[in-house]
Amino acid sequence: METTLAPGGVAAHLLPSPRPVQLLDPDGSLAEQPTDAHHYELPSAERLLHVWRGMVIGRRLDVQSTALTKQGRLAVYPGSRGQEACQVGAVQAITERDWMFPTYRESVALFTRGVDPVEALTLLRGDAHCGYDPIAHKTAPQCTPLSTQLVHAAGAAHGEKRRGSDAVALAFIGDGATSEGDFHEALNFAAVFSAPVIFFVQNNKYAISVPLAKQSKAPALAYKGIGYGIRSEQIDGNDPAAVLAVMDAAVEHARGGNGPFLIEAHTYRMDAHTNADDASRYRTADEVSAWLAKDPLSRLQTYLTAGGHLDDAGVRDAEQEAEERAADLRDRMNAEPQVDPMSLFDHVFAEPTPQQQEQRAMVQAELHAESEEQA
Amino acid sequence: MSTITMANALNQALRDSIAEDENVLVFGEDVGTLGGVFRITDGLTRDFGEDRCFDTPLAEAGIVGFALGMCLTGFRPVVEMQFDAFAYPAFEQIASHVAKMRNRTAGKVTLPMVIRVPYAGGIGGVEHHCDSSEGYYAHTPGLKVVTPSTPADAYSLLREAIADPDPVVFMEPKVLYWSKADLELPATTEPFGRAAVRRNGTDVTLVTYGPSVPTALKAAEAAQEEGWNVEVIDLRTIVPFDDETVVESVRRTGRCVVVSEAQGFGGVAGEVAARVTERCFHSLEAPVLRVSGLDIPYPAPKLEHTYLPGVERILDAIARLQWDDVPDLHHAGAGATA
Ligand SMILES: Cc1ncc(C[n+]2csc(CCOP(=O)(O)OP(=O)(O)O)c2C)c(N)n1
Ligand SMILES: [Mg+2]
């Protein structure tokens, strides 16, 4: 790897911009570009329109999921509200041949990926551990043990490379989870094997109740890359244009054989950690409303409308599609699916052990006795 | 007397320990401002300050390793693992260091730390939030493994764990956090290494612990209606194990069923069954049976009731204890394997 000697330090080309990259400011105007930042081109209006539409739909489905949780249809729901630019922008920057490694937080990323929302919500509905086909979607099961998925992403990216493919892996992680050992192991493995993986940190400022200040003393999480020799960048994660532009650069970097890329997206979790969490215990309403003013969706909508790329009819059209998809999700989630207890034994091994077969027979006999009783 | 939940009792035990011994510290993920996701550490930071109860970075190996280091300087850390399956990153620290330090150093370095682990299921939790991981710890020499089933024991055992000179993995059955008892705190119950007879009986001994104790008691009541007088033993501490109480009971009743929520294969229930067989062989009227979780990964919430050993399975096992001298070991099969 070539090392740039810059005044003040080696390997300066690996360092992130000193401040989060922002192409659109919170008012939806083009942001002035500082001279000391890496330069990124504003994506085309066509692509920004596509991101915007994805965000309109993603947010509507996220709000619907929260509502379904209140009605008892989901066991638990970690919301994505406020983080749509990250999840939609990042996913739209990769292709179907690339891999995605989501956490529990990434419902909107899964919707954007084209996973049927009902399948995406199966885990949280409590029917099964994963409702979609990870191979068909090239999307790993949503990961809960924090940071563990990152090492898988590095391995998958390396595997693709070894197979001669140019596919990359996009791995999501939260700010708090960067404290786990697996985050560091994944960065190091990816760098050592020059694996084409993009680590996308959604720094939403909290790990449940713990603020970032108690998590890390790094100037920004993006600075964690340089120690591993990984090119890194920090972005305004509520600026969909910055997300897309920097993701494009990261994908090009990884696909081009230059190894991994680390992105820290500064964003904010507008809802509580999950429906089971009481966020008023650790943050103020003022703090939350200040972030409302930085909303990623209205920012992009303002920009596109002002530039003449979007009109009222366009907005209505997207909102109508969002409503239809939310209604479809609601209807299908309201139908209580039958989960077959006998399926419990189906997928522990290719062949159940003799002991599992005995237990299977026991459960079968119990179910039989129950249905006799009911008859 | 007032009505106290297990969560209240644990919180009070932490409070009293912090107040009495300046070396006691509580730390982990979300234990400070939030008071823990189960509120077991509620108000500790507010009432005793950040020095005594604090949030750490999100890293379980770090939490346990850091606690070990603090022990070297005389502190007595009580650390929280947020959920059973999220303690696994710390397993290296626990198995290779925490459990072995006294032995490696010929007693020169001791580790008076408590690792609190909310464990087991029955609360509709999604994957990785419902593991019964006690077997891993019980299989590791050098760790005491404690699991209360009543608010009084929760208080008394946690106080004792914090005062203990050795590392204790303190396993809290999540499903019992909100269970209540009329109680005056501080309460002192039997010490480590003493099982409790929760129900006296003459025909069968149910040996159980933690989340399965209330289920076993329900099964005992139901069995009474069928004419079986069932004794229920709550182990309370898996390590150290109380052979004496268990053996005395089984020699008297002649029959034994071990009930545990953990997967049966290679687990604590098997250890109990083996110990009983070794010690009570000549008093047994029937093989010792186990009723345990199925040998599958803990399932999604909608199917957890099929996984969990319930009253019916326990009654079924009792029914198979050769009451009419007809061996019927192959009747229902596993979960209760002879
Ligand atoms: C190894 C591990 N430890 C603890 C947890 C419990 N837990 C779930 S989410 C969470 C906070 C994660 O915060 P962050 O990484 O910032 O992601 P966010 O939820 O904010 O998206 C914690 C502690 C877990 N899932 N895995
Ligand atoms: Mg976070």
XYZ file of C-alpha atoms and ligand atoms in Angstrom:
740
model
C 0.000 0.000 0.000
C 1.295 3.441 -0.832
C 1.767 5.718 2.101
C 1.354 9.422 1.681
C 3.623 11.392 3.915
C 1.746 14.475 4.843
C 2.719 17.229 7.196
C 1.505 16.182 10.567
C 1.455 12.460 9.926
C 1.866 9.405 7.742
C -0.902 7.790 5.758
C -2.915 11.002 5.685
C -4.892 9.729 2.705
C -6.528 7.222 5.048
C -7.841 9.908 7.363
C -11.422 11.128 7.188
C -12.320 14.687 6.403
C -11.923 16.777 9.556
C -15.658 17.458 9.646
C -18.512 15.236 8.445
C -18.946 15.491 4.683
C -22.132 17.374 3.868
C -23.375 18.160 0.370
C -26.853 19.343 1.328
C -27.336 21.428 4.429
C -30.312 20.921 6.766
C -32.307 23.527 4.806
C -31.904 21.582 1.606
C -29.423 23.997 0.010
C -26.068 23.038 -1.446
C -23.555 23.096 1.385
C -20.386 25.088 1.037
C -17.396 22.766 0.736
C -14.470 23.333 3.090
C -11.038 23.258 1.458
C -9.590 20.716 3.864
C -12.228 18.054 3.103
C -12.107 15.194 0.617
C -14.097 16.106 -2.452
C -17.226 14.242 -3.531
C -19.455 15.007 -6.516
C -23.140 15.640 -5.917
C -25.003 12.587 -7.280
C -27.366 13.123 -10.207
C -30.884 14.379 -9.565
C -32.202 11.109 -10.932
C -30.371 9.079 -8.302
C -31.295 11.496 -5.551
C -34.938 11.190 -6.589
C -34.609 7.440 -6.278
C -33.139 7.773 -2.770
C -35.880 10.212 -1.829
C -38.592 7.823 -2.977
C -36.954 4.988 -1.057
C -36.944 7.166 2.043
C -40.615 8.085 1.689
C -41.521 4.418 1.471
C -39.001 3.321 4.088
C -40.221 5.837 6.623
C -43.844 4.941 6.049
C -43.112 1.239 6.559
C -41.039 2.019 9.654
C -43.866 4.073 11.155
C -46.249 1.259 10.273
C -43.999 -1.253 12.029
C -43.983 0.882 15.159
C -47.778 1.053 15.029
C -47.995 -2.718 14.596
C -45.815 -3.150 17.659
C -48.174 -1.020 19.719
C -50.978 -3.331 18.581
C -49.009 -6.320 19.779
C -48.203 -7.626 16.313
C -44.446 -7.506 16.789
C -42.573 -8.837 19.816
C -40.222 -5.877 19.666
C -39.268 -3.191 17.128
C -36.069 -1.169 16.959
C -37.051 1.829 14.843
C -35.103 3.386 11.980
C -36.809 6.778 12.035
C -34.238 9.510 11.473
C -31.740 7.064 9.994
C -33.423 6.596 6.613
C -30.781 8.492 4.628
C -28.126 6.090 5.911
C -30.075 2.945 5.281
C -31.629 3.847 1.940
C -28.589 5.659 0.565
C -26.132 2.938 1.518
C -28.247 0.125 0.105
C -28.976 1.952 -3.149
C -25.247 2.377 -3.709
C -24.668 -1.383 -3.909
C -26.038 -3.837 -6.440
C -27.844 -7.161 -6.251
C -24.595 -9.034 -6.666
C -23.145 -7.406 -3.550
C -23.638 -8.651 0.004
C -25.381 -6.903 2.846
C -24.919 -7.615 6.586
C -27.679 -5.917 8.603
C -28.317 -5.692 12.333
C -31.678 -5.597 14.152
C -31.721 -1.830 13.432
C -31.814 -2.152 9.640
C -35.478 -2.722 8.794
C -35.486 0.152 6.325
C -32.279 -1.142 4.735
C -33.989 -4.510 4.280
C -37.095 -2.929 2.753
C -34.816 -0.997 0.390
C -32.937 -4.156 -0.467
C -36.190 -5.583 -1.820
C -36.868 -8.008 1.007
C -40.621 -8.430 1.477
C -41.444 -6.366 4.602
C -43.354 -9.256 6.141
C -40.309 -11.468 5.684
C -38.061 -8.720 7.019
C -40.216 -8.436 10.153
C -40.535 -12.159 10.821
C -37.728 -12.127 13.383
C -39.290 -9.256 15.305
C -42.768 -10.696 14.952
C -41.489 -13.730 16.799
C -42.330 -16.402 14.221
C -38.819 -17.498 13.258
C -35.240 -16.323 13.556
C -35.044 -15.131 9.947
C -37.950 -14.706 7.563
C -36.125 -14.190 4.290
C -33.718 -16.245 2.205
C -30.233 -14.841 2.872
C -28.775 -16.485 -0.216
C -31.476 -15.281 -2.595
C -31.098 -11.728 -1.317
C -27.363 -11.918 -0.646
C -28.346 -10.495 2.730
C -27.261 -12.146 5.980
C -29.810 -12.736 8.745
C -30.238 -9.635 10.891
C -27.560 -9.822 13.540
C -28.150 -9.139 17.230
C -24.866 -10.155 18.949
C -23.176 -6.838 18.355
C -20.358 -6.536 15.826
C -20.125 -10.279 15.207
C -21.529 -9.843 11.689
C -18.595 -7.678 10.646
C -16.151 -10.543 10.635
C -18.602 -12.512 8.492
C -18.775 -9.592 6.090
C -14.992 -9.508 5.808
C -14.970 -13.237 5.084
C -17.753 -13.027 2.521
C -16.027 -10.143 0.768
C -12.787 -12.080 0.699
C -14.592 -15.169 -0.563
C -16.091 -13.204 -3.457
C -12.660 -11.918 -4.331
C -11.161 -15.396 -4.221
C -13.917 -16.546 -6.590
C -12.926 -13.874 -9.052
C -16.083 -11.823 -8.559
C -16.034 -8.064 -8.075
C -18.850 -8.144 -5.516
C -18.409 -6.142 -2.330
C -19.970 -6.470 1.124
C -21.812 -3.708 2.948
C -21.819 -4.245 6.726
C -23.884 -2.124 9.091
C -22.965 -1.443 12.694
C -23.922 1.034 15.416
C -21.718 3.454 17.321
C -21.810 1.498 20.565
C -20.867 -1.745 18.887
C -17.549 -0.269 17.725
C -16.381 -0.938 21.301
C -16.686 -4.701 20.839
C -13.569 -6.681 20.028
C -15.112 -8.123 16.881
C -15.266 -4.665 15.300
C -11.508 -4.404 15.595
C -10.870 -7.951 14.450
C -13.078 -7.407 11.417
C -11.301 -4.212 10.413
C -7.946 -5.878 10.767
C -8.917 -9.009 8.840
C -10.484 -6.968 6.074
C -7.386 -4.802 5.791
C -4.883 -7.658 5.959
C -6.726 -9.628 3.266
C -7.649 -6.491 1.336
C -11.258 -7.678 1.458
C -13.751 -5.482 -0.409
C -16.004 -4.656 2.527
C -17.582 -1.360 3.476
C -18.100 -0.891 7.206
C -20.975 1.531 7.605
C -21.259 2.883 11.153
C -24.543 4.590 11.915
C -23.504 6.788 14.775
C -26.945 7.588 16.141
C -25.330 8.932 19.334
C -26.582 6.268 21.732
C -26.103 2.623 22.531
C -29.452 2.159 24.235
C -28.889 4.735 27.021
C -25.129 5.147 26.785
C -24.038 8.281 24.918
C -21.098 8.180 22.557
C -18.961 10.229 24.951
C -18.891 7.245 27.325
C -18.108 4.876 24.499
C -15.060 6.361 22.866
C -12.541 9.161 23.138
C -11.683 9.043 19.434
C -12.010 12.435 17.673
C -14.598 10.644 15.535
C -15.292 6.946 15.058
C -14.021 7.310 11.500
C -10.534 7.745 12.963
C -10.595 4.115 14.027
C -9.805 3.079 10.470
C -6.317 4.500 10.160
C -4.818 2.225 12.788
C -5.776 -0.728 10.645
C -4.672 0.902 7.402
C -8.238 1.444 6.255
C -9.393 4.405 4.229
C -12.106 6.151 6.243
C -14.591 8.942 5.944
C -17.181 10.636 8.121
C -20.395 12.020 6.743
C -23.522 13.831 7.754
C -25.734 10.770 7.901
C -28.854 12.888 7.619
C -27.688 14.199 4.259
C -28.829 11.632 1.690
C -26.614 13.186 -0.983
C -23.495 12.796 1.158
C -24.414 9.208 2.017
C -24.813 8.304 -1.636
C -21.723 10.182 -2.819
C -19.401 8.724 -0.201
C -20.897 5.257 -0.575
C -20.204 5.510 -4.317
C -16.585 6.324 -3.543
C -16.377 3.480 -1.038
C -17.873 0.957 -3.453
C -15.529 2.083 -6.218
C -12.592 1.811 -3.810
C -13.524 -1.686 -2.659
C -14.570 -2.981 -6.068
C -11.399 -1.599 -7.561
C -9.275 -3.897 -5.417
C -8.197 -1.313 -2.845
C -9.514 -3.160 0.188
C -11.999 -2.098 2.862
C -13.521 1.313 3.552
C -14.930 2.654 6.824
C -17.747 5.194 6.893
C -19.039 6.891 9.993
C -22.443 8.460 9.415
C -23.493 10.996 12.029
C -27.202 10.575 12.546
C -29.768 10.305 15.318
C -32.222 7.694 16.511
C -35.498 9.621 16.690
C -37.411 6.874 18.516
C -36.429 4.991 21.649
C -33.967 2.089 21.290
C -36.980 -0.192 20.887
C -40.610 0.057 21.909
C -39.544 -1.507 25.239
C -37.158 1.351 26.009
C -37.953 4.580 27.854
C -35.668 7.160 26.240
C -36.836 9.923 28.585
C -34.598 8.342 31.207
C -31.453 9.404 29.385
C -32.164 12.171 26.870
C -34.192 15.350 26.764
C -37.103 16.212 24.522
C -35.170 19.322 23.445
C -32.323 17.232 22.162
C -34.726 15.138 20.117
C -36.567 18.110 18.646
C -33.279 19.760 17.662
C -32.641 16.740 15.483
C -36.079 17.044 13.892
C -34.758 20.176 12.210
C -32.068 18.055 10.562
C -34.559 15.583 9.143
C -33.039 13.726 6.190
C -36.246 13.313 4.225
C -37.502 16.886 4.219
C -33.979 18.103 3.458
C -33.780 16.151 0.232
C -37.372 16.884 -0.679
C -36.725 20.619 -0.348
C -33.626 20.382 -2.516
C -35.351 18.354 -5.232
C -38.436 20.576 -5.239
C -36.419 23.798 -5.367
C -34.383 22.437 -8.260
C -37.506 21.577 -10.219
C -36.838 17.832 -10.060
C -39.903 17.104 -7.986
C -43.402 18.565 -7.993
C -46.572 18.043 -5.972
C -47.728 15.304 -8.282
C -44.433 13.493 -7.772
C -44.776 13.780 -4.008
C -48.362 12.531 -4.115
C -47.356 9.621 -6.289
C -44.624 8.464 -3.896
C -46.841 8.982 -0.866
C -49.586 6.973 -2.470
C -47.253 4.084 -3.133
C -46.009 4.326 0.469
C -49.600 4.230 1.761
C -50.436 1.227 -0.364
C -47.389 -0.656 0.804
C -48.068 0.239 4.433
C -51.682 -0.939 4.090
C -50.480 -4.165 2.527
C -48.005 -4.675 5.371
C -50.695 -3.966 7.961
C -53.174 -6.370 6.397
C -50.685 -9.169 6.058
C -49.318 -8.651 9.566
C -52.815 -8.738 10.999
C -53.325 -12.258 9.739
C -51.943 -14.483 12.477
C -49.702 -17.066 10.826
C -49.695 -20.663 11.973
C -46.242 -21.605 13.170
C -45.841 -25.362 13.173
C -44.222 -26.666 16.379
C -42.951 -29.695 14.479
C -40.747 -27.341 12.464
C -38.638 -26.872 15.601
C -36.622 -29.950 14.770
C -36.285 -29.355 11.052
C -33.151 -27.328 10.736
C -30.780 -27.985 13.567
C -28.764 -30.435 11.487
C -29.153 -31.798 7.971
C -30.043 -35.066 9.739
C -31.614 -34.869 13.205
C -29.729 -36.813 15.855
C -31.408 -39.907 17.298
C -32.069 -37.918 20.466
C -33.801 -35.169 18.525
C -35.886 -37.756 16.742
C -37.032 -39.078 20.114
C -37.932 -35.580 21.230
C -39.713 -34.966 17.975
C -41.837 -38.040 18.589
C -42.606 -36.794 22.088
C -43.807 -33.402 20.805
C -45.809 -35.132 18.093
C -47.498 -37.316 20.709
C -48.247 -34.277 22.864
C -49.815 -32.419 19.962
C -51.814 -35.489 19.067
C -53.092 -35.819 22.625
C -53.975 -32.111 22.690
C -55.990 -32.310 19.489
C -57.791 -35.441 20.799
C -58.700 -33.505 23.920
C -60.057 -30.628 21.876
C -62.036 -32.920 19.597
C -43.474 -6.822 55.748
C -43.934 -5.466 52.302
C -44.463 -6.900 48.859
C -41.162 -7.188 47.087
C -40.329 -8.374 43.593
C -37.175 -10.270 42.779
C -36.001 -7.164 40.892
C -36.529 -5.023 44.022
C -34.696 -7.563 46.166
C -31.688 -7.632 43.835
C -31.609 -3.849 43.715
C -31.701 -3.677 47.513
C -28.923 -6.254 47.811
C -26.729 -4.108 45.558
C -27.614 -1.001 47.560
C -26.843 -2.588 50.902
C -23.577 -4.061 49.621
C -22.453 -0.718 48.190
C -23.388 1.064 51.407
C -21.592 -1.410 53.634
C -18.365 -1.931 51.717
C -16.600 0.905 49.958
C -14.859 -1.598 47.669
C -18.063 -2.784 46.037
C -18.542 -1.379 42.544
C -21.292 -2.010 40.025
C -20.636 -1.620 36.317
C -21.700 -2.805 32.882
C -23.789 -1.741 29.895
C -26.642 0.695 30.645
C -26.452 0.098 34.406
C -25.916 3.785 35.236
C -28.401 6.428 34.121
C -30.842 3.872 32.763
C -30.637 1.547 35.735
C -30.168 -1.494 33.517
C -32.542 -2.814 30.889
C -34.303 -4.751 33.666
C -33.884 -1.883 36.148
C -31.940 -4.034 38.599
C -29.460 -1.198 39.135
C -32.177 1.460 39.197
C -31.121 4.589 41.059
C -27.684 3.327 42.134
C -25.760 5.968 40.205
C -28.138 8.655 41.402
C -27.892 7.609 45.039
C -24.259 6.483 45.299
C -22.585 8.403 42.486
C -20.769 7.492 39.292
C -17.815 6.186 41.290
C -19.869 3.313 42.629
C -22.126 2.446 39.704
C -21.168 3.287 36.141
C -21.696 2.579 32.472
C -18.841 1.020 30.550
C -18.070 0.836 26.865
C -20.080 -1.835 25.122
C -17.752 -4.826 25.349
C -18.344 -7.830 27.568
C -14.800 -9.215 27.390
C -13.651 -5.756 28.402
C -16.087 -5.557 31.306
C -15.019 -8.873 32.827
C -11.311 -8.390 32.149
C -11.468 -4.876 33.588
C -13.220 -6.248 36.670
C -10.423 -8.774 37.094
C -7.879 -5.975 36.985
C -9.788 -3.983 39.579
C -9.860 -7.021 41.869
C -6.055 -6.879 41.902
C -6.331 -3.519 43.607
C -8.815 -4.631 46.223
C -12.135 -3.763 44.645
C -15.110 -6.109 44.581
C -16.769 -5.581 41.212
C -20.321 -6.676 40.507
C -20.678 -6.613 36.738
C -23.778 -7.050 34.643
C -23.977 -8.960 31.391
C -27.063 -7.552 29.676
C -28.435 -10.936 28.580
C -27.300 -14.556 28.767
C -26.124 -14.841 25.156
C -24.357 -11.487 25.289
C -21.991 -12.820 27.931
C -20.341 -15.073 25.362
C -17.778 -12.491 24.243
C -16.599 -12.559 27.882
C -16.268 -16.337 27.971
C -12.547 -16.268 27.286
C -11.989 -13.957 30.258
C -14.289 -16.009 32.465
C -13.042 -19.490 31.571
C -9.350 -18.759 31.096
C -8.770 -16.124 33.746
C -11.572 -15.512 36.220
C -12.119 -19.193 36.950
C -8.442 -20.105 37.127
C -6.685 -17.226 38.823
C -6.718 -18.590 42.378
C -5.467 -21.949 41.136
C -2.788 -20.565 38.823
C -1.358 -18.371 41.519
C -1.562 -20.931 44.309
C -4.063 -18.785 46.161
C -2.051 -15.574 46.010
C -4.513 -13.841 43.702
C -8.188 -14.187 44.468
C -11.068 -12.669 42.567
C -14.058 -11.609 44.669
C -16.173 -10.638 41.695
C -19.776 -11.272 40.790
C -20.906 -11.643 37.193
C -24.651 -11.118 37.042
C -26.378 -12.806 34.127
C -30.111 -12.418 33.434
C -30.864 -15.794 31.873
C -33.350 -18.253 30.397
C -36.608 -17.672 28.572
C -40.335 -17.602 28.966
C -40.579 -13.859 28.363
C -41.204 -13.852 24.609
C -37.688 -12.650 23.853
C -36.245 -12.874 20.348
C -33.149 -14.964 19.640
C -30.045 -14.578 21.845
C -32.168 -13.237 24.719
C -33.287 -16.546 26.225
C -30.313 -18.860 26.616
C -29.882 -21.120 29.596
C -26.122 -20.845 29.795
C -25.592 -22.138 33.352
C -24.094 -25.373 32.068
C -21.068 -23.645 30.553
C -20.222 -22.005 33.844
C -21.030 -25.003 36.024
C -18.696 -27.080 33.861
C -15.843 -24.652 34.518
C -14.055 -25.389 37.813
C -13.375 -22.252 39.823
C -16.733 -20.590 39.309
C -19.556 -20.665 41.779
C -22.896 -20.752 39.995
C -25.874 -19.409 41.874
C -29.477 -19.008 40.771
C -32.276 -17.757 43.047
C -35.933 -18.538 42.522
C -37.481 -16.358 45.235
C -37.093 -12.675 46.169
C -35.696 -13.623 49.595
C -33.043 -15.833 48.034
C -32.311 -13.199 45.415
C -31.428 -10.786 48.189
C -29.596 -13.159 50.461
C -27.666 -15.033 47.773
C -26.571 -11.850 46.024
C -25.296 -10.430 49.322
C -23.424 -13.648 49.917
C -22.072 -13.680 46.345
C -20.669 -10.181 46.758
C -19.090 -11.125 50.088
C -17.670 -14.373 48.697
C -13.879 -14.516 48.203
C -14.283 -16.326 44.868
C -15.893 -15.434 41.550
C -19.621 -16.078 41.384
C -21.700 -16.285 38.234
C -25.030 -15.067 39.520
C -27.777 -16.235 37.198
C -31.054 -14.353 37.449
C -34.118 -16.000 35.912
C -35.639 -13.172 33.863
C -39.078 -14.721 34.008
C -39.031 -14.348 37.816
C -37.875 -10.712 37.982
C -41.449 -9.607 38.572
C -42.400 -12.447 40.921
C -43.403 -11.196 44.364
C -43.160 -12.168 47.994
C -44.102 -10.566 51.303
C -40.775 -9.964 52.867
C -38.725 -7.895 55.242
C -35.294 -6.872 53.983
C -32.521 -7.507 54.827
C -33.351 -11.204 54.726
C -30.960 -14.056 55.334
C -31.751 -17.436 53.881
C -29.677 -20.604 53.770
C -26.044 -20.136 52.701
C -24.344 -21.279 49.474
C -24.263 -25.026 49.080
C -27.634 -25.617 50.708
C -30.596 -26.625 48.619
C -34.090 -25.733 49.831
C -36.996 -28.107 50.100
C -39.809 -25.975 48.666
C -42.486 -28.602 49.147
C -42.443 -31.700 51.276
C -43.520 -34.986 49.759
C -43.129 -38.696 50.174
C -43.473 -40.300 46.736
C -41.193 -38.490 44.295
C -38.446 -35.887 44.486
C -38.378 -33.163 41.825
C -34.944 -31.541 41.749
C -34.890 -28.189 39.996
C -33.578 -24.626 40.098
C -34.082 -21.079 38.859
C -36.863 -20.462 36.337
C -38.188 -24.026 36.618
C -38.965 -23.934 40.334
C -42.477 -22.435 40.022
C -43.268 -24.874 37.206
C -42.149 -27.809 39.324
C -44.294 -26.594 42.219
C -47.315 -26.340 39.941
C -46.652 -29.826 38.685
C -46.410 -31.060 42.274
C -49.834 -29.596 43.054
C -51.305 -31.200 39.957
C -49.669 -34.528 40.848
C -51.271 -34.383 44.264
C -54.652 -34.612 42.564
C -53.492 -37.776 40.858
C -52.434 -39.229 44.168
C -48.694 -38.587 44.115
C -47.152 -36.720 46.994
C -44.266 -34.802 45.448
C -41.267 -33.207 47.130
C -39.683 -30.234 45.347
C -36.045 -29.284 45.873
C -34.672 -25.954 44.687
C -30.890 -26.245 44.284
C -30.281 -22.472 44.695
C -26.570 -22.960 44.130
C -25.547 -25.305 41.320
C -21.919 -24.916 42.389
C -21.375 -25.692 45.236
C -23.816 -28.574 44.923
C -25.797 -29.874 47.879
C -25.580 -33.635 47.541
C -26.769 -34.115 51.093
C -30.236 -32.600 50.798
C -30.890 -34.183 47.425
C -29.666 -37.620 48.461
C -31.577 -37.597 51.738
C -34.776 -36.795 49.877
C -34.382 -39.335 47.074
C -33.435 -42.113 49.477
C -36.688 -41.376 51.268
C -38.958 -41.073 48.204
C -37.212 -43.632 45.991
C -38.023 -41.709 42.846
C -36.481 -38.646 41.225
C -37.146 -36.357 38.273
C -34.745 -33.541 37.432
C -36.353 -30.500 35.857
C -34.386 -27.811 34.057
C -35.164 -25.358 31.304
C -31.755 -25.738 29.665
C -31.300 -28.156 26.798
C -30.909 -31.593 28.359
C -27.942 -32.980 26.482
C -24.692 -32.504 28.386
C -26.298 -30.192 30.913
C -26.675 -29.584 34.632
C -29.734 -31.864 34.821
C -27.602 -34.765 33.612
C -25.056 -34.051 36.336
C -27.804 -34.102 38.948
C -29.211 -37.365 37.591
C -25.775 -38.976 37.633
C -25.054 -37.875 41.200
C -28.409 -39.165 42.397
C -27.911 -42.503 40.651
C -24.416 -42.891 42.077
C -25.585 -42.197 45.594
C -29.120 -43.546 45.710
C -29.004 -46.576 43.423
C -30.198 -49.020 46.014
C -33.064 -46.794 47.093
C -34.384 -46.078 43.614
C -37.636 -47.637 42.485
C -37.197 -46.300 38.965
C -34.528 -44.684 36.810
C -33.913 -41.011 37.422
C -35.626 -39.072 34.635
C -34.907 -35.647 33.234
C -37.431 -33.134 31.963
C -35.562 -30.408 30.191
C -35.555 -28.078 27.214
C -35.495 -29.654 23.774
C -32.098 -30.183 22.177
C -32.559 -27.362 19.682
C -31.519 -23.703 19.687
C -33.967 -21.713 21.822
C -36.860 -21.056 19.434
C -38.648 -17.889 18.321
C -41.212 -16.496 20.810
C -44.231 -18.096 19.138
C -42.848 -21.570 19.767
C -41.197 -21.176 23.138
C -44.041 -22.862 24.981
C -43.292 -26.044 23.015
C -39.633 -25.825 23.967
C -40.128 -25.140 27.663
C -40.535 -28.046 30.071
C -44.043 -27.512 31.397
C -46.351 -29.081 33.933
C -47.599 -31.720 31.490
C -44.137 -33.018 30.701
C -43.275 -33.203 34.367
C -46.485 -35.084 35.157
C -45.766 -37.390 32.281
C -42.308 -38.137 33.661
C -43.736 -38.775 37.125
C -46.252 -41.159 35.590
C -43.422 -43.128 34.039
C -41.643 -43.845 37.322
C -42.635 -47.524 37.319
C -45.452 -47.228 39.814
C -46.885 -50.597 38.848
C -43.510 -52.176 38.218
C -44.001 -52.134 34.471
C -40.936 -50.585 32.854
C -42.207 -48.057 30.324
C -39.135 -46.089 29.487
C -39.843 -45.761 25.816
C -43.247 -44.227 26.159
C -42.794 -40.568 25.334
C -39.095 -40.476 24.787
C -36.781 -37.633 25.344
C -36.908 -34.376 27.171
C -37.283 -37.036 29.816
C -34.693 -39.555 28.828
C -33.900 -42.523 30.980
C -22.686 -8.686 22.315
C -23.894 -7.896 22.693
N -23.923 -7.225 23.853
C -25.023 -6.554 24.234
C -26.129 -6.531 23.451
C -27.384 -5.816 23.922
N -27.640 -4.632 23.095
C -28.478 -4.673 22.042
S -28.482 -3.262 21.190
C -27.375 -2.529 22.226
C -26.894 -1.150 21.953
C -26.224 -1.058 20.622
O -25.922 0.260 20.337
P -25.332 0.703 18.936
O -24.230 -0.213 18.532
O -25.015 2.137 19.029
O -26.517 0.441 17.899
P -27.987 1.102 17.878
O -28.873 0.194 18.662
O -27.886 2.463 18.447
O -28.384 1.097 16.453
C -27.034 -3.407 23.254
C -26.126 -3.094 24.362
C -26.061 -7.237 22.240
N -27.104 -7.256 21.385
N -24.949 -7.908 21.875
Mg -26.224 3.725 18.467
